[in-house]
Amino acid sequence: MIKAALSVLLVLVTMSSTFGKYIPKSGKRIPQTLSRGWGDQLIWAQTYEEALYWSRSRNKPLMVLFHLDDCPHSQALKKVFSEDNKLQKMLDEDFIVLNLVYETTDKHLSPDGQYVPRIIFVDPTMTVRADINGRYSNRMYAYEPSDVDLLKRNMEAAKKLLKSEL
Amino acid sequence: MIKAALSVLLVLVTMSSTFGKYIPKSGKRIPQTLSRGWGDQLIWAQTYEEALYWSRSRNKPLMVLFHLDDCPHSQALKKVFSEDNKLQKMLDEDFIVLNLVYETTDKHLSPDGQYVPRIIFVDPTMTVRADINGRYSNRMYAYEPSDVDLLKRNMEAAKKLLKSEL
């Protein structure tokens, strides 16, 4: 009897938490996260302007990551990227992070074209670090899942900040 | 005995789902959502560029919502906004939606200054609808929680698209 009452209570509590809220005709959706799966524990900037502001004010380098949900290369890199604790820890502690599925109007972020996945580092002086690149000459800022150690070395390079002109 | 085994199993399953994943020193964080609480069932654009692209390609008006997490006026409006099913349904079916906590570089989005909360409509022709405003002459695009019906009337006005010049 008590068990039955508890069950009813549980059902009521579950219902009340969603009861009356708007649900799309196509069914309930999972809320989109700013991480998009690239590191749920990181604090992601939403826009490039916001990321630049954080980078300057906290004097930390910025990593901008271009990717697409329907690109298998992006998805393969995402798996390795999100599961590498050393990489995630460095990003969390020493970097400002931004991931984008839509290109910005700033051409400096596509030094050799717009492709995904593509990782660009930006110094707190707002200088795009075109000198920090991956191993592919035709797509200088692309990384494969097997390039994750190179990516971490590049992050170390990006942590050595350019001298501020101020 | 079976109960104990089940309990152990449950603990193991719970642990394995987080085991080995990066956790910040300050403790586990709740992943940020693109909705930021303004409607978890809506599909939010991440950036203004992305929102303009969707608006043009789907021929739907865009609502841009500027707010701040530590602004009590924003939070009060958010509660009413997110709980109004008619408003949420209209936004989901007839609008492109974008919420921003950081200003863009586009001055057209701040016709009478940068303040929060502020709601600006943009026509698919990429024209900012400065003619669609709230009830405060000193902050034309601000809305209080009690203005939610006016906001819905303004949404109806934004749905009447400007004629394309093409």
mmCIF file of C-alpha atoms in Angstrom:
data_model
loop_
_atom_site.group_PDB
_atom_site.id
_atom_site.type_symbol
_atom_site.label_atom_id
_atom_site.label_comp_id
_atom_site.label_asym_id
_atom_site.label_seq_id
_atom_site.Cartn_x
_atom_site.Cartn_y
_atom_site.Cartn_z
ATOM 1 C CA MET A 1 0.000 0.000 0.000
ATOM 2 C CA ILE A 2 2.763 2.399 0.958
ATOM 3 C CA LYS A 3 4.718 1.263 -2.098
ATOM 4 C CA ALA A 4 1.748 1.995 -4.345
ATOM 5 C CA ALA A 5 1.337 5.440 -2.805
ATOM 6 C CA LEU A 6 5.034 6.148 -3.306
ATOM 7 C CA SER A 7 4.802 5.043 -6.936
ATOM 8 C CA VAL A 8 1.870 7.375 -7.552
ATOM 9 C CA LEU A 9 3.757 10.188 -5.839
ATOM 10 C CA LEU A 10 6.818 9.549 -8.007
ATOM 11 C CA VAL A 11 4.701 9.619 -11.168
ATOM 12 C CA LEU A 12 3.058 12.863 -10.033
ATOM 13 C CA VAL A 13 6.400 14.504 -9.252
ATOM 14 C CA THR A 14 7.796 13.416 -12.627
ATOM 15 C CA MET A 15 4.695 14.713 -14.416
ATOM 16 C CA SER A 16 4.611 18.026 -12.583
ATOM 17 C CA SER A 17 8.201 18.781 -13.564
ATOM 18 C CA THR A 18 7.221 18.756 -17.240
ATOM 19 C CA PHE A 19 3.477 19.339 -16.976
ATOM 20 C CA GLY A 20 2.208 22.292 -18.907
ATOM 21 C CA LYS A 21 5.530 23.159 -20.510
ATOM 22 C CA TYR A 22 5.714 23.752 -24.235
ATOM 23 C CA ILE A 23 6.612 20.636 -26.215
ATOM 24 C CA PRO A 24 7.166 20.851 -29.992
ATOM 25 C CA LYS A 25 4.836 18.884 -32.280
ATOM 26 C CA SER A 26 7.819 16.822 -33.424
ATOM 27 C CA GLY A 27 8.448 15.719 -29.820
ATOM 28 C CA LYS A 28 10.583 16.779 -26.897
ATOM 29 C CA ARG A 29 14.095 17.929 -27.746
ATOM 30 C CA ILE A 30 17.318 17.602 -25.757
ATOM 31 C CA PRO A 31 18.523 21.146 -24.987
ATOM 32 C CA GLN A 32 21.559 22.083 -27.124
ATOM 33 C CA THR A 33 24.741 22.688 -25.167
ATOM 34 C CA LEU A 34 27.379 25.297 -25.966
ATOM 35 C CA SER A 35 29.999 22.512 -25.801
ATOM 36 C CA ARG A 36 28.268 20.514 -28.578
ATOM 37 C CA GLY A 37 30.068 17.495 -27.131
ATOM 38 C CA TRP A 38 33.647 18.889 -27.270
ATOM 39 C CA GLY A 39 33.978 19.089 -23.474
ATOM 40 C CA ASP A 40 30.918 19.473 -21.270
ATOM 41 C CA GLN A 41 33.039 20.635 -18.317
ATOM 42 C CA LEU A 42 34.638 23.547 -20.188
ATOM 43 C CA ILE A 43 33.269 27.081 -20.098
ATOM 44 C CA TRP A 44 32.675 27.895 -23.772
ATOM 45 C CA ALA A 45 32.368 31.387 -25.170
ATOM 46 C CA GLN A 46 29.285 31.812 -27.364
ATOM 47 C CA THR A 47 30.612 34.241 -29.964
ATOM 48 C CA TYR A 48 33.991 35.337 -31.335
ATOM 49 C CA GLU A 49 33.545 38.854 -29.901
ATOM 50 C CA GLU A 50 32.895 37.391 -26.446
ATOM 51 C CA ALA A 51 35.881 35.028 -26.762
ATOM 52 C CA LEU A 52 38.227 37.868 -27.787
ATOM 53 C CA TYR A 53 37.038 39.930 -24.827
ATOM 54 C CA TRP A 54 37.696 37.068 -22.379
ATOM 55 C CA SER A 55 41.079 36.355 -23.962
ATOM 56 C CA ARG A 56 42.227 39.956 -23.609
ATOM 57 C CA SER A 57 40.828 40.540 -20.145
ATOM 58 C CA ARG A 58 42.161 37.251 -18.698
ATOM 59 C CA ASN A 59 45.374 37.263 -20.764
ATOM 60 C CA LYS A 60 44.808 33.706 -21.971
ATOM 61 C CA PRO A 61 45.177 32.380 -25.509
ATOM 62 C CA LEU A 62 41.990 31.528 -27.406
ATOM 63 C CA MET A 63 41.316 28.269 -29.244
ATOM 64 C CA VAL A 64 38.708 28.533 -31.996
ATOM 65 C CA LEU A 65 37.409 25.216 -33.242
ATOM 66 C CA PHE A 66 35.351 25.021 -36.438
ATOM 67 C CA HIS A 67 33.368 21.840 -36.927
ATOM 68 C CA LEU A 68 30.104 20.415 -38.237
ATOM 69 C CA ASP A 69 27.694 17.923 -36.713
ATOM 70 C CA ASP A 70 27.341 16.050 -40.010
ATOM 71 C CA CYS A 71 31.078 15.885 -40.791
ATOM 72 C CA PRO A 72 32.573 12.450 -39.933
ATOM 73 C CA HIS A 73 36.096 13.929 -39.567
ATOM 74 C CA SER A 74 34.779 16.448 -37.029
ATOM 75 C CA GLN A 75 32.966 13.718 -35.136
ATOM 76 C CA ALA A 76 36.048 11.463 -35.037
ATOM 77 C CA LEU A 77 38.206 14.312 -33.721
ATOM 78 C CA LYS A 78 35.493 15.256 -31.186
ATOM 79 C CA LYS A 79 35.583 11.799 -29.627
ATOM 80 C CA VAL A 80 39.358 11.893 -29.035
ATOM 81 C CA PHE A 81 39.276 15.582 -28.077
ATOM 82 C CA SER A 82 36.527 15.249 -25.476
ATOM 83 C CA GLU A 83 37.984 12.086 -23.919
ATOM 84 C CA ASP A 84 41.573 13.365 -23.522
ATOM 85 C CA ASN A 85 41.747 14.534 -19.912
ATOM 86 C CA LYS A 86 45.123 16.244 -20.233
ATOM 87 C CA LEU A 87 43.878 18.237 -23.197
ATOM 88 C CA GLN A 88 40.609 19.104 -21.431
ATOM 89 C CA LYS A 89 42.457 20.188 -18.273
ATOM 90 C CA MET A 90 44.830 22.452 -20.232
ATOM 91 C CA LEU A 91 41.922 24.000 -22.108
ATOM 92 C CA ASP A 92 39.994 24.567 -18.891
ATOM 93 C CA GLU A 93 42.864 26.112 -16.977
ATOM 94 C CA ASP A 94 44.933 27.943 -19.592
ATOM 95 C CA PHE A 95 42.682 28.747 -22.567
ATOM 96 C CA ILE A 96 39.553 30.552 -23.657
ATOM 97 C CA VAL A 97 37.555 28.151 -25.840
ATOM 98 C CA LEU A 98 35.064 28.714 -28.634
ATOM 99 C CA ASN A 99 33.531 26.177 -30.992
ATOM 100 C CA LEU A 100 31.619 27.302 -34.062
ATOM 101 C CA VAL A 101 29.503 25.533 -36.673
ATOM 102 C CA TYR A 102 29.092 28.725 -38.695
ATOM 103 C CA GLU A 103 31.938 30.841 -40.090
ATOM 104 C CA THR A 104 32.512 34.361 -38.790
ATOM 105 C CA THR A 105 32.992 37.362 -41.080
ATOM 106 C CA ASP A 106 36.631 37.642 -39.924
ATOM 107 C CA LYS A 107 38.882 36.377 -42.745
ATOM 108 C CA HIS A 108 41.859 36.043 -40.372
ATOM 109 C CA LEU A 109 40.204 32.930 -38.968
ATOM 110 C CA SER A 110 40.471 31.158 -42.328
ATOM 111 C CA PRO A 111 44.122 31.722 -43.365
ATOM 112 C CA ASP A 112 43.986 28.923 -45.961
ATOM 113 C CA GLY A 113 40.252 28.538 -46.484
ATOM 114 C CA GLN A 114 37.093 27.496 -44.700
ATOM 115 C CA TYR A 115 37.036 23.796 -43.882
ATOM 116 C CA VAL A 116 36.247 21.581 -40.900
ATOM 117 C CA PRO A 117 37.554 20.442 -38.545
ATOM 118 C CA ARG A 118 39.901 23.435 -38.217
ATOM 119 C CA ILE A 119 41.639 24.748 -35.098
ATOM 120 C CA ILE A 120 42.991 28.299 -34.945
ATOM 121 C CA PHE A 121 44.821 29.815 -31.979
ATOM 122 C CA VAL A 122 44.519 33.528 -31.202
ATOM 123 C CA ASP A 123 46.898 35.397 -28.905
ATOM 124 C CA PRO A 124 45.468 37.757 -26.213
ATOM 125 C CA THR A 125 46.926 40.591 -28.321
ATOM 126 C CA MET A 126 44.188 39.548 -30.820
ATOM 127 C CA THR A 127 46.786 38.206 -33.260
ATOM 128 C CA VAL A 128 45.779 35.025 -35.094
ATOM 129 C CA ARG A 129 48.612 32.525 -34.594
ATOM 130 C CA ALA A 130 48.848 31.415 -38.232
ATOM 131 C CA ASP A 131 52.285 30.015 -37.285
ATOM 132 C CA ILE A 132 50.735 27.274 -35.153
ATOM 133 C CA ASN A 133 49.482 24.590 -37.513
ATOM 134 C CA GLY A 134 48.957 20.873 -38.016
ATOM 135 C CA ARG A 135 50.695 18.426 -40.367
ATOM 136 C CA TYR A 136 48.744 18.803 -43.614
ATOM 137 C CA SER A 137 50.158 21.275 -46.134
ATOM 138 C CA ASN A 138 46.906 21.634 -48.069
ATOM 139 C CA ARG A 139 44.837 22.173 -44.893
ATOM 140 C CA MET A 140 47.259 23.713 -42.450
ATOM 141 C CA TYR A 141 44.846 23.935 -39.496
ATOM 142 C CA ALA A 142 43.170 20.530 -39.812
ATOM 143 C CA TYR A 143 43.764 17.793 -37.241
ATOM 144 C CA GLU A 144 43.019 14.079 -37.462
ATOM 145 C CA PRO A 145 42.270 12.021 -34.306
ATOM 146 C CA SER A 146 45.847 10.655 -34.485
ATOM 147 C CA ASP A 147 47.205 14.238 -34.304
ATOM 148 C CA VAL A 148 46.046 14.820 -30.729
ATOM 149 C CA ASP A 149 49.614 14.833 -29.355
ATOM 150 C CA LEU A 150 50.638 17.402 -31.971
ATOM 151 C CA LEU A 151 47.594 19.437 -30.961
ATOM 152 C CA LYS A 152 48.741 19.391 -27.322
ATOM 153 C CA ARG A 153 52.253 20.506 -28.359
ATOM 154 C CA ASN A 154 50.634 23.307 -30.356
ATOM 155 C CA MET A 155 48.635 24.308 -27.294
ATOM 156 C CA GLU A 156 51.908 24.558 -25.359
ATOM 157 C CA ALA A 157 53.241 26.806 -28.130
ATOM 158 C CA ALA A 158 50.104 28.978 -27.978
ATOM 159 C CA LYS A 159 50.575 29.347 -24.214
ATOM 160 C CA LYS A 160 53.861 31.157 -24.923
ATOM 161 C CA LEU A 161 52.197 34.489 -25.539
ATOM 162 C CA LEU A 162 53.374 37.063 -28.020
ATOM 163 C CA LYS A 163 54.691 40.171 -26.353
ATOM 164 C CA SER A 164 52.047 42.799 -25.899
ATOM 165 C CA GLU A 165 52.738 45.964 -27.827
ATOM 166 C CA LEU A 166 51.477 48.065 -24.933
ATOM 167 C CA MET B 1 21.075 -10.411 -1.373
ATOM 168 C CA ILE B 2 19.684 -9.658 -4.822
ATOM 169 C CA LYS B 3 18.854 -6.148 -3.640
ATOM 170 C CA ALA B 4 22.437 -5.620 -2.465
ATOM 171 C CA ALA B 5 23.795 -6.893 -5.775
ATOM 172 C CA LEU B 6 21.460 -4.532 -7.648
ATOM 173 C CA SER B 7 22.593 -1.605 -5.489
ATOM 174 C CA VAL B 8 26.242 -2.375 -6.203
ATOM 175 C CA LEU B 9 25.426 -2.674 -9.911
ATOM 176 C CA LEU B 10 23.642 0.682 -9.861
ATOM 177 C CA VAL B 11 26.612 2.357 -8.157
ATOM 178 C CA LEU B 12 28.990 0.800 -10.695
ATOM 179 C CA VAL B 13 26.867 1.935 -13.641
ATOM 180 C CA THR B 14 26.663 5.454 -12.201
ATOM 181 C CA MET B 15 30.406 5.536 -11.614
ATOM 182 C CA SER B 16 31.309 4.178 -15.042
ATOM 183 C CA SER B 17 29.305 6.894 -16.767
ATOM 184 C CA THR B 18 31.544 9.553 -15.250
ATOM 185 C CA PHE B 19 34.636 7.488 -14.455
ATOM 186 C CA GLY B 20 37.811 8.840 -15.926
ATOM 187 C CA LYS B 21 36.259 11.959 -17.380
ATOM 188 C CA TYR B 22 37.853 15.328 -16.731
ATOM 189 C CA ILE B 23 36.366 17.127 -13.731
ATOM 190 C CA PRO B 24 37.488 20.687 -12.866
ATOM 191 C CA LYS B 25 39.202 21.283 -9.518
ATOM 192 C CA SER B 26 36.300 23.509 -8.514
ATOM 193 C CA GLY B 27 33.884 20.592 -9.004
ATOM 194 C CA LYS B 28 31.625 19.238 -11.703
ATOM 195 C CA ARG B 29 29.780 21.834 -13.765
ATOM 196 C CA ILE B 30 26.350 21.673 -15.366
ATOM 197 C CA PRO B 31 26.873 21.995 -19.137
ATOM 198 C CA GLN B 32 25.772 25.429 -20.395
ATOM 199 C CA THR B 33 22.825 25.378 -22.794
ATOM 200 C CA LEU B 34 22.360 27.660 -25.784
ATOM 201 C CA SER B 35 18.882 28.496 -24.436
ATOM 202 C CA ARG B 36 20.305 29.815 -21.137
ATOM 203 C CA GLY B 37 16.852 29.118 -19.713
ATOM 204 C CA TRP B 38 14.810 31.158 -22.216
ATOM 205 C CA GLY B 39 13.199 28.075 -23.781
ATOM 206 C CA ASP B 40 14.930 24.714 -23.683
ATOM 207 C CA GLN B 41 12.720 23.342 -26.461
ATOM 208 C CA LEU B 42 13.601 26.069 -28.961
ATOM 209 C CA ILE B 43 16.380 25.718 -31.518
ATOM 210 C CA TRP B 44 18.654 28.684 -30.774
ATOM 211 C CA ALA B 45 21.154 30.124 -33.216
ATOM 212 C CA GLN B 46 24.605 30.539 -31.675
ATOM 213 C CA THR B 47 25.758 33.723 -33.416
ATOM 214 C CA TYR B 48 24.182 36.694 -35.196
ATOM 215 C CA GLU B 49 25.719 35.634 -38.526
ATOM 216 C CA GLU B 50 24.192 32.165 -38.158
ATOM 217 C CA ALA B 51 20.815 33.642 -37.168
ATOM 218 C CA LEU B 52 20.762 36.005 -40.171
ATOM 219 C CA TYR B 53 21.593 33.102 -42.478
ATOM 220 C CA TRP B 54 18.727 30.992 -41.080
ATOM 221 C CA SER B 55 16.335 33.952 -41.217
ATOM 222 C CA ARG B 56 17.074 34.624 -44.874
ATOM 223 C CA SER B 57 17.131 31.003 -45.999
ATOM 224 C CA ARG B 58 13.914 30.055 -44.146
ATOM 225 C CA ASN B 59 12.198 33.421 -44.706
ATOM 226 C CA LYS B 60 11.346 33.773 -41.023
ATOM 227 C CA PRO B 61 11.753 36.861 -38.839
ATOM 228 C CA LEU B 62 14.548 36.823 -36.271
ATOM 229 C CA MET B 63 14.179 37.712 -32.593
ATOM 230 C CA VAL B 64 17.407 38.826 -30.921
ATOM 231 C CA LEU B 65 17.281 38.876 -27.155
ATOM 232 C CA PHE B 66 20.004 40.609 -25.141
ATOM 233 C CA HIS B 67 20.174 39.684 -21.467
ATOM 234 C CA LEU B 68 22.532 39.049 -18.563
ATOM 235 C CA ASP B 69 22.582 36.259 -15.995
ATOM 236 C CA ASP B 70 23.215 38.706 -13.149
ATOM 237 C CA CYS B 71 20.514 41.211 -14.173
ATOM 238 C CA PRO B 72 17.320 40.820 -12.075
ATOM 239 C CA HIS B 73 15.153 42.425 -14.806
ATOM 240 C CA SER B 74 16.457 39.868 -17.319
ATOM 241 C CA GLN B 75 15.795 37.017 -14.896
ATOM 242 C CA ALA B 76 12.241 38.207 -14.155
ATOM 243 C CA LEU B 77 11.463 38.457 -17.869
ATOM 244 C CA LYS B 78 13.070 35.050 -18.496
ATOM 245 C CA LYS B 79 10.693 33.340 -16.067
ATOM 246 C CA VAL B 80 7.562 34.703 -17.774
ATOM 247 C CA PHE B 81 9.077 34.263 -21.252
ATOM 248 C CA SER B 82 10.073 30.624 -20.775
ATOM 249 C CA GLU B 83 6.780 29.641 -19.130
ATOM 250 C CA ASP B 84 4.452 31.222 -21.715
ATOM 251 C CA ASN B 85 3.505 28.328 -23.992
ATOM 252 C CA LYS B 86 1.833 30.468 -26.648
ATOM 253 C CA LEU B 87 4.930 32.633 -26.916
ATOM 254 C CA GLN B 88 7.237 29.594 -27.009
ATOM 255 C CA LYS B 89 5.101 27.903 -29.686
ATOM 256 C CA MET B 90 5.122 31.034 -31.882
ATOM 257 C CA LEU B 91 8.874 31.384 -31.490
ATOM 258 C CA ASP B 92 9.433 27.722 -32.311
ATOM 259 C CA GLU B 93 7.212 27.654 -35.383
ATOM 260 C CA ASP B 94 7.501 31.130 -36.881
ATOM 261 C CA PHE B 95 10.797 32.683 -35.734
ATOM 262 C CA ILE B 96 14.546 32.286 -35.739
ATOM 263 C CA VAL B 97 15.754 32.901 -32.183
ATOM 264 C CA LEU B 98 19.057 34.142 -30.798
ATOM 265 C CA ASN B 99 19.906 35.140 -27.232
ATOM 266 C CA LEU B 100 23.131 36.967 -26.462
ATOM 267 C CA VAL B 101 24.903 37.972 -23.259
ATOM 268 C CA TYR B 102 27.567 39.866 -25.181
ATOM 269 C CA GLU B 103 26.930 42.720 -27.638
ATOM 270 C CA THR B 104 27.717 42.279 -31.339
ATOM 271 C CA THR B 105 29.699 44.823 -33.344
ATOM 272 C CA ASP B 106 26.550 45.649 -35.366
ATOM 273 C CA LYS B 107 25.254 49.033 -34.194
ATOM 274 C CA HIS B 108 21.850 48.443 -35.836
ATOM 275 C CA LEU B 109 21.071 46.058 -32.968
ATOM 276 C CA SER B 110 21.271 48.903 -30.438
ATOM 277 C CA PRO B 111 19.087 51.662 -31.975
ATOM 278 C CA ASP B 112 18.816 53.520 -28.648
ATOM 279 C CA GLY B 113 21.736 52.083 -26.710
ATOM 280 C CA GLN B 114 23.014 48.870 -25.201
ATOM 281 C CA TYR B 115 20.926 47.724 -22.243
ATOM 282 C CA VAL B 116 19.320 44.507 -21.032
ATOM 283 C CA PRO B 117 16.830 42.989 -21.333
ATOM 284 C CA ARG B 118 16.341 44.199 -24.912
ATOM 285 C CA ILE B 119 14.437 42.526 -27.740
ATOM 286 C CA ILE B 120 15.065 43.459 -31.362
ATOM 287 C CA PHE B 121 13.264 41.976 -34.365
ATOM 288 C CA VAL B 122 15.020 41.564 -37.707
ATOM 289 C CA ASP B 123 13.195 40.964 -40.998
ATOM 290 C CA PRO B 124 14.444 38.210 -43.367
ATOM 291 C CA THR B 125 15.509 41.078 -45.683
ATOM 292 C CA MET B 126 18.093 41.753 -42.895
ATOM 293 C CA THR B 127 16.341 44.983 -41.933
ATOM 294 C CA VAL B 128 16.264 45.705 -38.191
ATOM 295 C CA ARG B 129 12.617 46.409 -37.281
ATOM 296 C CA ALA B 130 13.286 49.539 -35.201
ATOM 297 C CA ASP B 131 9.552 50.267 -35.634
ATOM 298 C CA ILE B 132 8.588 47.338 -33.367
ATOM 299 C CA ASN B 133 9.154 48.467 -29.795
ATOM 300 C CA GLY B 134 7.926 48.214 -26.214
ATOM 301 C CA ARG B 135 6.256 50.813 -23.994
ATOM 302 C CA TYR B 136 9.225 52.707 -22.495
ATOM 303 C CA SER B 137 10.289 55.850 -24.348
ATOM 304 C CA ASN B 138 13.759 55.933 -22.763
ATOM 305 C CA ARG B 139 14.420 52.248 -23.495
ATOM 306 C CA MET B 140 12.357 51.511 -26.551
ATOM 307 C CA TYR B 141 13.222 47.808 -26.806
ATOM 308 C CA ALA B 142 12.981 46.855 -23.130
ATOM 309 C CA TYR B 143 10.178 44.623 -21.838
ATOM 310 C CA GLU B 144 9.024 44.024 -18.276
ATOM 311 C CA PRO B 145 7.372 40.716 -17.267
ATOM 312 C CA SER B 146 3.970 42.476 -17.386
ATOM 313 C CA ASP B 147 4.610 43.392 -21.052
ATOM 314 C CA VAL B 148 4.435 39.818 -22.300
ATOM 315 C CA ASP B 149 1.120 40.389 -24.131
ATOM 316 C CA LEU B 150 2.588 43.434 -25.874
ATOM 317 C CA LEU B 151 5.578 41.287 -26.804
ATOM 318 C CA LYS B 152 3.269 38.722 -28.404
ATOM 319 C CA ARG B 153 1.480 41.473 -30.356
ATOM 320 C CA ASN B 154 4.873 42.717 -31.501
ATOM 321 C CA MET B 155 5.753 39.198 -32.615
ATOM 322 C CA GLU B 156 2.584 39.165 -34.723
ATOM 323 C CA ALA B 157 3.721 42.473 -36.247
ATOM 324 C CA ALA B 158 7.188 41.032 -36.977
ATOM 325 C CA LYS B 159 5.544 38.061 -38.725
ATOM 326 C CA LYS B 160 4.139 40.508 -41.307
ATOM 327 C CA LEU B 161 7.312 40.585 -43.357
ATOM 328 C CA LEU B 162 8.610 43.612 -45.185
ATOM 329 C CA LYS B 163 8.461 43.179 -48.934
ATOM 330 C CA SER B 164 11.657 41.778 -50.341
ATOM 331 C CA GLU B 165 13.400 44.181 -52.672
ATOM 332 C CA LEU B 166 14.420 41.308 -54.934
#
